Amino acid sequence: MVLTDTIVALSTPPGAGALAVVRLSGPEAVAITQALFSKKNLAAQPGHTLHYGTLRDPASGLILDEVVAALYRAPRSYTREDVVEISGHGSDFIVRQVLAALLRQGARLAEAGEFTKRAFLNGALDLAQAEAVADLIAADSALSHQVALNQLRGGFSDELRDLRGQLIKFAALLELELDFGEEDVEFADRTGLTRLLTEVQGVVNGLLRSFELGNVIKNGITTVIAGRPNAGKSTLLNALLREERAIVSAIPGTTRDFIEDEVSIDGLRFRFVDTAGLRDNPADEVEAIGVQRTRQRIAQAALLLYLFDLTTLTPAEVQADLAEFTAAHPKLPVLLVGNKQDAATPEQLTAFAQLKTQNLELKTISAGQRQGLEELQEVLLAQVRGAGLATSGTATIVTNVRHARALEAAAGHLAAVQQGLATGRGTELLAADLRHALGALGEITGDISTDDLLTSIFTQFCIGK
């Protein structure tokens, strides 16, 4: 695709800093930069080279900045167009002056994500890879970085293209049968198509299952710390965060609202939520509202860490609390943690040790003394990795909601084809369902796309990317 205009934007964060990078892309990128650039004829220079010089405003003749201009010649650039990246001093005033001078020479301000959109339109990236660029920029843990990088390098796209390629061959044969409908011939081997559909459905369903893990990697694991008043929930939150984030007091009901913060554990981002203590008779209206909000946060959690005081509760009371949680949220994973092990008697510890024989995961700690926290973190990781989380970053993991919805649509259409084959449905209906499945898979990589879809995706990017 040939785009006739040249775009420009600041590609580094705004504000004072050591450097600011202004990026241009388009057929006139070099010529527009040359109008301001002195000391060297940029048009005569090869791509992938750096050039020191000064920028001068042609309108006023004033020197704007001393810069380094990096040249990238089409098609060997990020956008597959001529690209110039001007590295200057990180002053808001200088950046405004440089951008204004470049705009006067014929460039226009880039829209959000337009550089990456041009990379997609010009075939440098497919749509899934383009979205991975935004994920890579936003990555804030080792695993989210690995997953985004794998997708950017085409791992997910290659897997989808292989699936689509196999299905397209059968789709073409079904379409051929429609062309010879009056002759009642079959070009597509139904047995082979059934076998292929089973294989493709297995891959698609595997990708869909990975979305739950991918969502965890991308957005973090919401872990609610709940329990009765004075169990030590705020102390545990402070210990996990290694800072005094929550107020700690011996007075019951100190925490009236939830407090949350994030910490990365072995590359996984956990969002811990400290909540108001759960009891049937809150001291006042404010505490009652806090208890209600606690129950709301538990309903939204990916993992519940039920914390109890080993020195004040009995195993029967703990089991009663757990039964209440299980009845209200049967699918919510619960981690049972006994606190204040340093103050508990041997008899109390022995009594609670029996819970381990009842298929309950029990971990004892002392949040105030920072005892057992490393082991607790290992148990937290095991809860997540027990679902099959790959830490190598090589497995394909779906992290994008749009991709998951497209995969769900594809799975539905593929199931319709399978049912049609089993019931002897006509070729025309089989071909239609198969086309819909191919369309859903194609939407992920952009082989099939619309202007509305592209606008929705790229407007979520930053301006200079």
Tab-separated table of C-alpha atoms in Angstrom:
chain	number	residue	atom	x	y	z
A	1	MET	CA	0.000	0.000	0.000
A	2	VAL	CA	1.364	3.438	-0.930
A	3	LEU	CA	0.427	6.301	1.399
A	4	THR	CA	1.117	9.752	0.021
A	5	ASP	CA	1.331	11.820	3.208
A	6	THR	CA	4.139	12.054	5.744
A	7	ILE	CA	3.366	11.883	9.440
A	8	VAL	CA	5.316	13.193	12.431
A	9	ALA	CA	5.026	12.756	16.197
A	10	LEU	CA	6.981	12.837	19.407
A	11	SER	CA	7.854	9.198	20.174
A	12	THR	CA	9.255	9.709	23.674
A	13	PRO	CA	7.146	10.665	26.699
A	14	PRO	CA	6.429	14.403	26.964
A	15	GLY	CA	8.183	16.418	29.642
A	16	ALA	CA	11.710	17.481	30.473
A	17	GLY	CA	14.370	14.816	29.945
A	18	ALA	CA	17.797	14.118	28.532
A	19	LEU	CA	16.499	13.263	25.059
A	20	ALA	CA	13.384	13.613	22.939
A	21	VAL	CA	12.847	11.620	19.732
A	22	VAL	CA	10.700	13.062	16.957
A	23	ARG	CA	9.764	10.487	14.316
A	24	LEU	CA	8.663	11.009	10.715
A	25	SER	CA	7.374	8.388	8.294
A	26	GLY	CA	6.281	8.732	4.680
A	27	PRO	CA	7.553	9.504	1.185
A	28	GLU	CA	8.713	13.022	2.125
A	29	ALA	CA	10.225	12.194	5.513
A	30	VAL	CA	13.811	12.779	4.356
A	31	ALA	CA	13.009	15.892	2.282
A	32	ILE	CA	11.032	17.514	5.105
A	33	THR	CA	13.837	16.850	7.585
A	34	GLN	CA	16.391	18.164	5.083
A	35	ALA	CA	14.562	21.497	4.946
A	36	LEU	CA	15.580	22.049	8.566
A	37	PHE	CA	18.812	20.050	8.696
A	38	SER	CA	22.226	21.578	8.061
A	39	LYS	CA	25.760	20.247	7.479
A	40	LYS	CA	24.834	17.256	5.308
A	41	ASN	CA	22.683	16.266	2.324
A	42	LEU	CA	20.449	13.592	3.862
A	43	ALA	CA	18.950	12.609	0.519
A	44	ALA	CA	22.346	11.279	-0.576
A	45	GLN	CA	22.849	9.141	2.552
A	46	PRO	CA	22.049	5.417	2.800
A	47	GLY	CA	19.585	3.924	5.253
A	48	HIS	CA	20.478	2.756	8.752
A	49	THR	CA	22.897	5.628	9.273
A	50	LEU	CA	23.198	8.384	11.895
A	51	HIS	CA	23.961	12.028	11.078
A	52	TYR	CA	24.857	14.868	13.427
A	53	GLY	CA	23.731	18.362	12.596
A	54	THR	CA	21.621	21.343	13.583
A	55	LEU	CA	17.957	22.061	12.960
A	56	ARG	CA	17.160	25.566	11.752
A	57	ASP	CA	13.693	27.008	11.291
A	58	PRO	CA	13.494	28.078	7.614
A	59	ALA	CA	10.850	30.693	8.477
A	60	SER	CA	12.855	32.558	11.120
A	61	GLY	CA	16.370	31.349	10.422
A	62	LEU	CA	16.815	30.518	14.122
A	63	ILE	CA	18.705	27.401	15.196
A	64	LEU	CA	16.313	25.148	17.080
A	65	ASP	CA	18.566	22.383	18.365
A	66	GLU	CA	21.635	20.229	17.807
A	67	VAL	CA	20.439	16.750	16.907
A	68	VAL	CA	21.260	13.307	15.563
A	69	ALA	CA	19.087	12.172	12.647
A	70	ALA	CA	18.680	8.402	12.085
A	71	LEU	CA	17.698	7.427	8.522
A	72	TYR	CA	15.773	4.281	7.625
A	73	ARG	CA	15.073	3.741	3.947
A	74	ALA	CA	11.983	1.966	2.644
A	75	PRO	CA	11.279	-0.906	2.826
A	76	ARG	CA	13.826	-1.604	5.564
A	77	SER	CA	12.093	0.371	8.296
A	78	TYR	CA	9.437	-0.150	10.947
A	79	THR	CA	6.681	1.169	8.668
A	80	ARG	CA	8.323	0.023	5.395
A	81	GLU	CA	8.365	3.699	4.417
A	82	ASP	CA	11.184	6.212	4.635
A	83	VAL	CA	11.567	6.968	8.337
A	84	VAL	CA	13.614	9.644	10.087
A	85	GLU	CA	14.085	9.704	13.840
A	86	ILE	CA	15.434	12.987	15.179
A	87	SER	CA	17.064	12.731	18.608
A	88	GLY	CA	17.335	16.110	20.312
A	89	HIS	CA	17.291	17.605	23.755
A	90	GLY	CA	14.311	16.751	25.942
A	91	SER	CA	12.754	20.179	26.318
A	92	ASP	CA	9.026	20.690	25.777
A	93	PHE	CA	9.738	24.078	24.207
A	94	ILE	CA	12.286	22.659	21.751
A	95	VAL	CA	9.978	19.787	20.804
A	96	ARG	CA	7.105	22.178	20.108
A	97	GLN	CA	9.324	24.349	17.941
A	98	VAL	CA	10.693	21.383	15.980
A	99	LEU	CA	7.250	19.889	15.413
A	100	ALA	CA	5.848	23.241	14.294
A	101	ALA	CA	8.704	23.705	11.792
A	102	LEU	CA	8.226	20.168	10.387
A	103	LEU	CA	4.487	20.719	10.047
A	104	ARG	CA	5.102	23.914	8.092
A	105	GLN	CA	7.222	21.882	5.668
A	106	GLY	CA	4.291	19.588	4.844
A	107	ALA	CA	4.185	16.869	7.495
A	108	ARG	CA	1.024	16.241	9.485
A	109	LEU	CA	0.624	15.097	13.060
A	110	ALA	CA	0.299	11.335	13.387
A	111	GLU	CA	-2.819	9.823	14.861
A	112	ALA	CA	-2.687	7.417	17.793
A	113	GLY	CA	-0.914	4.227	16.747
A	114	GLU	CA	-0.493	5.399	13.158
A	115	PHE	CA	3.136	4.335	12.799
A	116	THR	CA	2.215	0.763	13.780
A	117	LYS	CA	-0.930	0.966	11.658
A	118	ARG	CA	1.243	1.815	8.644
A	119	ALA	CA	3.500	-1.115	9.493
A	120	PHE	CA	0.403	-3.329	9.349
A	121	LEU	CA	-1.006	-1.789	6.165
A	122	ASN	CA	2.373	-2.106	4.457
A	123	GLY	CA	2.775	-5.772	5.435
A	124	ALA	CA	5.543	-5.436	8.014
A	125	LEU	CA	3.312	-6.814	10.777
A	126	ASP	CA	0.036	-8.665	10.889
A	127	LEU	CA	-2.729	-7.466	13.199
A	128	ALA	CA	-1.901	-9.840	16.057
A	129	GLN	CA	1.747	-8.753	15.933
A	130	ALA	CA	0.723	-5.090	15.843
A	131	GLU	CA	-1.368	-5.559	18.990
A	132	ALA	CA	1.612	-7.298	20.590
A	133	VAL	CA	3.580	-4.050	20.170
A	134	ALA	CA	1.174	-2.326	22.568
A	135	ASP	CA	1.328	-5.302	24.940
A	136	LEU	CA	5.126	-5.236	24.893
A	137	ILE	CA	5.183	-1.535	25.747
A	138	ALA	CA	2.739	-2.139	28.610
A	139	ALA	CA	4.503	-5.280	29.916
A	140	ASP	CA	5.317	-4.920	33.600
A	141	SER	CA	6.394	-8.457	34.497
A	142	ALA	CA	8.763	-11.060	33.113
A	143	LEU	CA	5.967	-13.324	31.866
A	144	SER	CA	3.895	-10.564	30.245
A	145	HIS	CA	7.085	-9.470	28.473
A	146	GLN	CA	7.816	-13.010	27.264
A	147	VAL	CA	4.281	-13.620	26.022
A	148	ALA	CA	4.100	-10.285	24.186
A	149	LEU	CA	7.531	-10.826	22.623
A	150	ASN	CA	6.570	-14.310	21.436
A	151	GLN	CA	3.439	-12.904	19.814
A	152	LEU	CA	5.363	-10.008	18.255
A	153	ARG	CA	7.789	-12.478	16.715
A	154	GLY	CA	4.886	-14.241	15.044
A	155	GLY	CA	4.457	-17.399	17.134
A	156	PHE	CA	0.699	-17.003	17.518
A	157	SER	CA	0.235	-15.806	13.933
A	158	ASP	CA	2.178	-18.732	12.485
A	159	GLU	CA	0.004	-21.192	14.406
A	160	LEU	CA	-3.198	-19.547	13.153
A	161	ARG	CA	-1.981	-19.366	9.542
A	162	ASP	CA	-1.168	-23.057	9.588
A	163	LEU	CA	-4.690	-23.845	10.791
A	164	ARG	CA	-6.288	-21.553	8.224
A	165	GLY	CA	-4.119	-22.951	5.451
A	166	GLN	CA	-5.315	-26.493	6.101
A	167	LEU	CA	-8.949	-25.430	6.314
A	168	ILE	CA	-8.732	-23.311	3.159
A	169	LYS	CA	-7.767	-26.380	1.116
A	170	PHE	CA	-10.943	-28.173	2.163
A	171	ALA	CA	-13.020	-25.017	1.769
A	172	ALA	CA	-11.800	-24.706	-1.809
A	173	LEU	CA	-12.816	-28.298	-2.543
A	174	LEU	CA	-16.276	-27.708	-1.071
A	175	GLU	CA	-16.672	-24.593	-3.208
A	176	LEU	CA	-15.625	-26.666	-6.224
A	177	GLU	CA	-18.372	-29.158	-5.417
A	178	LEU	CA	-20.880	-26.297	-5.483
A	179	ASP	CA	-19.706	-25.387	-8.986
A	180	PHE	CA	-20.473	-28.974	-10.089
A	181	GLY	CA	-23.636	-29.289	-7.987
A	182	GLU	CA	-25.705	-30.787	-10.796
A	183	GLU	CA	-23.236	-33.629	-11.275
A	184	ASP	CA	-23.438	-34.856	-7.649
A	185	VAL	CA	-19.674	-35.261	-7.127
A	186	GLU	CA	-17.557	-35.013	-3.973
A	187	PHE	CA	-14.067	-33.548	-4.228
A	188	ALA	CA	-13.586	-33.068	-0.473
A	189	ASP	CA	-12.834	-36.255	1.449
A	190	ARG	CA	-15.376	-36.161	4.318
A	191	THR	CA	-13.340	-38.531	6.442
A	192	GLY	CA	-10.232	-36.391	6.062
A	193	LEU	CA	-12.208	-33.222	6.784
A	194	THR	CA	-13.656	-34.755	9.952
A	195	ARG	CA	-10.190	-35.744	11.114
A	196	LEU	CA	-8.828	-32.256	10.355
A	197	LEU	CA	-11.727	-30.524	12.127
A	198	THR	CA	-11.091	-32.593	15.248
A	199	GLU	CA	-7.437	-31.588	15.171
A	200	VAL	CA	-8.164	-27.895	14.555
A	201	GLN	CA	-10.835	-27.814	17.240
A	202	GLY	CA	-8.331	-29.241	19.686
A	203	VAL	CA	-5.865	-26.443	18.934
A	204	VAL	CA	-8.536	-23.729	19.051
A	205	ASN	CA	-9.925	-25.026	22.336
A	206	GLY	CA	-6.394	-25.165	23.748
A	207	LEU	CA	-5.852	-21.525	22.788
A	208	LEU	CA	-9.163	-20.604	24.389
A	209	ARG	CA	-8.183	-22.379	27.598
A	210	SER	CA	-4.920	-20.442	27.616
A	211	PHE	CA	-6.835	-17.156	27.686
A	212	GLU	CA	-7.604	-17.513	31.380
A	213	LEU	CA	-3.876	-17.779	32.039
A	214	GLY	CA	-3.105	-15.053	29.525
A	215	ASN	CA	-5.519	-12.698	31.226
A	216	VAL	CA	-3.763	-13.400	34.506
A	217	ILE	CA	-0.362	-12.673	32.978
A	218	LYS	CA	-1.533	-9.465	31.349
A	219	ASN	CA	-3.719	-8.027	34.106
A	220	GLY	CA	-2.387	-9.700	37.244
A	221	ILE	CA	-3.985	-12.064	39.753
A	222	THR	CA	-6.521	-10.322	41.972
A	223	THR	CA	-5.918	-11.946	45.363
A	224	VAL	CA	-8.313	-10.914	48.113
A	225	ILE	CA	-7.063	-11.248	51.687
A	226	ALA	CA	-10.181	-11.939	53.760
A	227	GLY	CA	-10.902	-13.126	57.269
A	228	ARG	CA	-12.294	-12.119	60.616
A	229	PRO	CA	-11.272	-8.872	62.358
A	230	ASN	CA	-7.758	-8.817	63.845
A	231	ALA	CA	-6.608	-11.814	61.798
A	232	GLY	CA	-3.611	-9.776	60.619
A	233	LYS	CA	-4.747	-8.996	57.077
A	234	SER	CA	-3.253	-5.492	56.988
A	235	THR	CA	-0.030	-6.753	58.543
A	236	LEU	CA	0.211	-9.432	55.858
A	237	LEU	CA	-0.415	-6.895	53.082
A	238	ASN	CA	2.368	-4.672	54.435
A	239	ALA	CA	4.700	-7.653	54.714
A	240	LEU	CA	4.044	-8.781	51.122
A	241	LEU	CA	4.503	-5.253	49.765
A	242	ARG	CA	7.504	-4.584	52.051
A	243	GLU	CA	6.064	-1.203	53.028
A	244	GLU	CA	3.595	0.219	55.530
A	245	ARG	CA	0.710	0.477	53.074
A	246	ALA	CA	-2.165	-0.287	55.473
A	247	ILE	CA	-2.852	0.917	59.032
A	248	VAL	CA	-2.273	-1.833	61.605
A	249	SER	CA	-4.066	-1.735	64.966
A	250	ALA	CA	-5.189	-4.146	67.661
A	251	ILE	CA	-8.613	-2.498	67.594
A	252	PRO	CA	-11.088	-4.707	65.672
A	253	GLY	CA	-12.566	-3.148	62.539
A	254	THR	CA	-9.627	-0.815	61.787
A	255	THR	CA	-9.879	-1.495	58.041
A	256	ARG	CA	-13.176	0.012	56.882
A	257	ASP	CA	-12.597	-0.130	53.129
A	258	PHE	CA	-10.421	-2.284	50.904
A	259	ILE	CA	-6.812	-1.345	50.193
A	260	GLU	CA	-5.022	-2.819	47.203
A	261	ASP	CA	-1.561	-2.775	45.689
A	262	GLU	CA	0.579	-4.879	43.383
A	263	VAL	CA	3.727	-6.922	43.754
A	264	SER	CA	5.580	-9.115	41.250
A	265	ILE	CA	6.428	-12.622	42.437
A	266	ASP	CA	8.740	-14.591	40.166
A	267	GLY	CA	7.518	-12.708	37.101
A	268	LEU	CA	3.802	-12.909	37.941
A	269	ARG	CA	1.893	-9.800	39.004
A	270	PHE	CA	-0.336	-10.235	42.053
A	271	ARG	CA	-2.839	-7.534	43.032
A	272	PHE	CA	-3.391	-8.027	46.758
A	273	VAL	CA	-6.573	-6.597	48.274
A	274	ASP	CA	-6.744	-6.025	52.041
A	275	THR	CA	-10.379	-6.034	53.141
A	276	ALA	CA	-12.504	-5.208	56.155
A	277	GLY	CA	-12.827	-8.019	58.673
A	278	LEU	CA	-15.849	-10.261	58.250
A	279	ARG	CA	-18.222	-10.501	61.192
A	280	ASP	CA	-21.969	-10.803	61.568
A	281	ASN	CA	-22.429	-7.782	63.843
A	282	PRO	CA	-20.343	-4.814	62.625
A	283	ALA	CA	-19.704	-2.099	65.202
A	284	ASP	CA	-21.273	0.681	63.143
A	285	GLU	CA	-22.708	1.582	59.749
A	286	VAL	CA	-19.316	2.407	58.243
A	287	GLU	CA	-17.874	-0.979	59.171
A	288	ALA	CA	-21.034	-2.646	57.803
A	289	ILE	CA	-20.422	-0.962	54.446
A	290	GLY	CA	-16.814	-2.186	54.589
A	291	VAL	CA	-17.970	-5.765	55.165
A	292	GLN	CA	-20.374	-5.486	52.234
A	293	ARG	CA	-17.556	-4.248	49.991
A	294	THR	CA	-15.375	-7.124	51.163
A	295	ARG	CA	-17.973	-9.598	49.951
A	296	GLN	CA	-18.177	-7.749	46.622
A	297	ARG	CA	-14.388	-7.911	46.172
A	298	ILE	CA	-14.363	-11.627	46.988
A	299	ALA	CA	-16.874	-12.168	44.176
A	300	GLN	CA	-14.456	-10.431	41.764
A	301	ALA	CA	-11.318	-12.241	42.943
A	302	ALA	CA	-9.237	-14.751	41.022
A	303	LEU	CA	-7.876	-16.175	44.274
A	304	LEU	CA	-9.041	-15.906	47.898
A	305	LEU	CA	-6.464	-15.917	50.667
A	306	TYR	CA	-8.440	-16.699	53.824
A	307	LEU	CA	-6.374	-15.548	56.811
A	308	PHE	CA	-7.226	-16.573	60.380
A	309	ASP	CA	-5.674	-16.198	63.807
A	310	LEU	CA	-4.286	-19.514	65.022
A	311	THR	CA	-4.521	-18.337	68.651
A	312	THR	CA	-8.215	-17.369	68.732
A	313	LEU	CA	-10.137	-19.581	66.283
A	314	THR	CA	-10.883	-23.293	66.401
A	315	PRO	CA	-10.696	-25.646	63.411
A	316	ALA	CA	-14.501	-25.909	63.508
A	317	GLU	CA	-14.860	-22.118	63.178
A	318	VAL	CA	-12.407	-22.042	60.287
A	319	GLN	CA	-14.275	-24.835	58.534
A	320	ALA	CA	-17.548	-22.959	59.025
A	321	ASP	CA	-16.056	-19.842	57.410
A	322	LEU	CA	-14.713	-21.892	54.528
A	323	ALA	CA	-18.074	-23.581	54.024
A	324	GLU	CA	-19.656	-20.140	53.702
A	325	PHE	CA	-17.101	-19.070	51.079
A	326	THR	CA	-17.480	-22.325	49.166
A	327	ALA	CA	-21.262	-22.078	49.108
A	328	ALA	CA	-21.176	-18.489	47.834
A	329	HIS	CA	-18.297	-18.966	45.363
A	330	PRO	CA	-17.940	-22.671	44.497
A	331	LYS	CA	-15.359	-22.117	41.736
A	332	LEU	CA	-13.146	-19.638	43.589
A	333	PRO	CA	-9.740	-21.115	44.570
A	334	VAL	CA	-9.142	-20.663	48.303
A	335	LEU	CA	-5.782	-20.648	50.062
A	336	LEU	CA	-6.015	-21.253	53.813
A	337	VAL	CA	-3.422	-19.329	55.855
A	338	GLY	CA	-3.029	-19.472	59.623
A	339	ASN	CA	-1.394	-16.387	61.116
A	340	LYS	CA	0.522	-15.749	64.374
A	341	GLN	CA	2.231	-19.125	64.445
A	342	ASP	CA	4.891	-17.601	66.720
A	343	ALA	CA	2.229	-17.037	69.425
A	344	ALA	CA	0.281	-20.276	68.927
A	345	THR	CA	0.624	-23.136	71.406
A	346	PRO	CA	1.754	-26.602	70.281
A	347	GLU	CA	-1.786	-27.859	70.951
A	348	GLN	CA	-3.279	-25.183	68.691
A	349	LEU	CA	-0.819	-25.954	65.902
A	350	THR	CA	-1.524	-29.673	66.212
A	351	ALA	CA	-5.280	-29.099	66.038
A	352	PHE	CA	-5.003	-27.113	62.845
A	353	ALA	CA	-2.506	-29.557	61.338
A	354	GLN	CA	-5.402	-32.013	61.092
A	355	LEU	CA	-6.992	-29.763	58.462
A	356	LYS	CA	-4.273	-30.880	56.069
A	357	THR	CA	-5.791	-34.332	56.022
A	358	GLN	CA	-9.141	-32.941	54.835
A	359	ASN	CA	-7.970	-31.807	51.379
A	360	LEU	CA	-7.415	-28.235	52.596
A	361	GLU	CA	-4.233	-26.384	51.633
A	362	LEU	CA	-3.002	-24.922	54.941
A	363	LYS	CA	-0.009	-22.643	55.346
A	364	THR	CA	1.046	-21.207	58.696
A	365	ILE	CA	2.882	-17.891	58.944
A	366	SER	CA	3.642	-15.009	61.261
A	367	ALA	CA	2.984	-11.850	59.258
A	368	GLY	CA	4.183	-9.561	62.057
A	369	GLN	CA	7.500	-11.407	62.359
A	370	ARG	CA	7.847	-11.891	58.573
A	371	GLN	CA	7.994	-15.675	59.084
A	372	GLY	CA	6.899	-18.080	56.359
A	373	LEU	CA	6.356	-15.411	53.708
A	374	GLU	CA	8.682	-16.987	51.147
A	375	GLU	CA	6.876	-20.294	51.518
A	376	LEU	CA	3.534	-18.488	51.204
A	377	GLN	CA	4.668	-16.889	47.965
A	378	GLU	CA	5.633	-20.308	46.631
A	379	VAL	CA	2.155	-21.605	47.459
A	380	LEU	CA	0.599	-18.603	45.695
A	381	LEU	CA	2.663	-19.337	42.597
A	382	ALA	CA	1.733	-23.009	42.760
A	383	GLN	CA	-1.959	-22.064	42.804
A	384	VAL	CA	-1.536	-20.271	39.485
A	385	ARG	CA	0.937	-22.647	37.887
A	386	GLY	CA	-1.263	-25.561	38.852
A	387	ALA	CA	-3.496	-24.471	35.975
A	388	GLY	CA	-0.679	-25.209	33.538
A	389	LEU	CA	1.031	-21.845	33.323
A	390	ALA	CA	4.140	-22.005	31.120
A	391	THR	CA	7.052	-20.012	32.516
A	392	SER	CA	9.310	-20.503	29.525
A	393	GLY	CA	7.425	-17.985	27.408
A	394	THR	CA	7.579	-20.297	24.405
A	395	ALA	CA	4.030	-21.674	24.524
A	396	THR	CA	1.303	-19.749	22.718
A	397	ILE	CA	-0.858	-18.006	25.308
A	398	VAL	CA	-3.819	-15.837	24.320
A	399	THR	CA	-3.901	-12.538	26.242
A	400	ASN	CA	-6.170	-10.412	24.043
A	401	VAL	CA	-9.951	-10.291	24.583
A	402	ARG	CA	-10.551	-9.677	20.863
A	403	HIS	CA	-8.561	-12.762	19.966
A	404	ALA	CA	-10.475	-14.865	22.512
A	405	ARG	CA	-13.831	-13.750	21.099
A	406	ALA	CA	-12.709	-14.543	17.557
A	407	LEU	CA	-11.530	-17.984	18.678
A	408	GLU	CA	-14.889	-18.605	20.361
A	409	ALA	CA	-16.664	-17.686	17.135
A	410	ALA	CA	-14.362	-19.957	15.128
A	411	ALA	CA	-14.935	-22.839	17.545
A	412	GLY	CA	-18.706	-22.438	17.173
A	413	HIS	CA	-18.572	-22.484	13.368
A	414	LEU	CA	-16.204	-25.458	13.341
A	415	ALA	CA	-18.580	-27.334	15.649
A	416	ALA	CA	-21.383	-26.577	13.178
A	417	VAL	CA	-19.304	-28.063	10.343
A	418	GLN	CA	-18.629	-31.173	12.423
A	419	GLN	CA	-22.308	-31.570	13.204
A	420	GLY	CA	-23.166	-31.056	9.541
A	421	LEU	CA	-20.758	-33.778	8.493
A	422	ALA	CA	-22.223	-36.153	11.080
A	423	THR	CA	-25.808	-35.518	9.969
A	424	GLY	CA	-25.128	-35.385	6.219
A	425	ARG	CA	-25.876	-31.690	5.832
A	426	GLY	CA	-25.646	-30.284	2.323
A	427	THR	CA	-22.384	-28.997	0.835
A	428	GLU	CA	-23.654	-25.416	0.647
A	429	LEU	CA	-24.281	-25.250	4.393
A	430	LEU	CA	-20.951	-26.929	5.181
A	431	ALA	CA	-19.131	-24.448	2.969
A	432	ALA	CA	-20.918	-21.496	4.601
A	433	ASP	CA	-19.996	-22.601	8.139
A	434	LEU	CA	-16.413	-23.231	7.091
A	435	ARG	CA	-16.200	-19.756	5.510
A	436	HIS	CA	-17.414	-18.220	8.781
A	437	ALA	CA	-14.785	-20.163	10.739
A	438	LEU	CA	-12.041	-19.016	8.372
A	439	GLY	CA	-13.302	-15.453	8.678
A	440	ALA	CA	-13.134	-15.536	12.471
A	441	LEU	CA	-9.562	-16.856	12.420
A	442	GLY	CA	-8.607	-14.314	9.763
A	443	GLU	CA	-9.850	-11.428	11.887
A	444	ILE	CA	-7.176	-12.195	14.488
A	445	THR	CA	-4.247	-11.687	12.126
A	446	GLY	CA	-5.927	-9.068	9.954
A	447	ASP	CA	-6.228	-11.263	6.869
A	448	ILE	CA	-9.859	-10.165	7.127
A	449	SER	CA	-10.397	-6.715	8.658
A	450	THR	CA	-12.581	-3.632	8.554
A	451	ASP	CA	-11.851	0.068	8.995
A	452	ASP	CA	-13.864	0.100	12.219
A	453	LEU	CA	-11.818	-2.769	13.631
A	454	LEU	CA	-8.511	-1.094	12.747
A	455	THR	CA	-9.647	2.208	14.223
A	456	SER	CA	-10.709	0.486	17.434
A	457	ILE	CA	-7.327	-1.231	17.782
A	458	PHE	CA	-4.883	1.512	16.865
A	459	THR	CA	-6.550	4.365	18.742
A	460	GLN	CA	-5.519	2.529	21.922
A	461	PHE	CA	-1.842	3.065	21.092
A	462	CYS	CA	0.215	6.070	22.133
A	463	ILE	CA	0.609	8.834	19.519
A	464	GLY	CA	4.260	8.218	18.591
A	465	LYS	CA	3.883	4.456	18.132
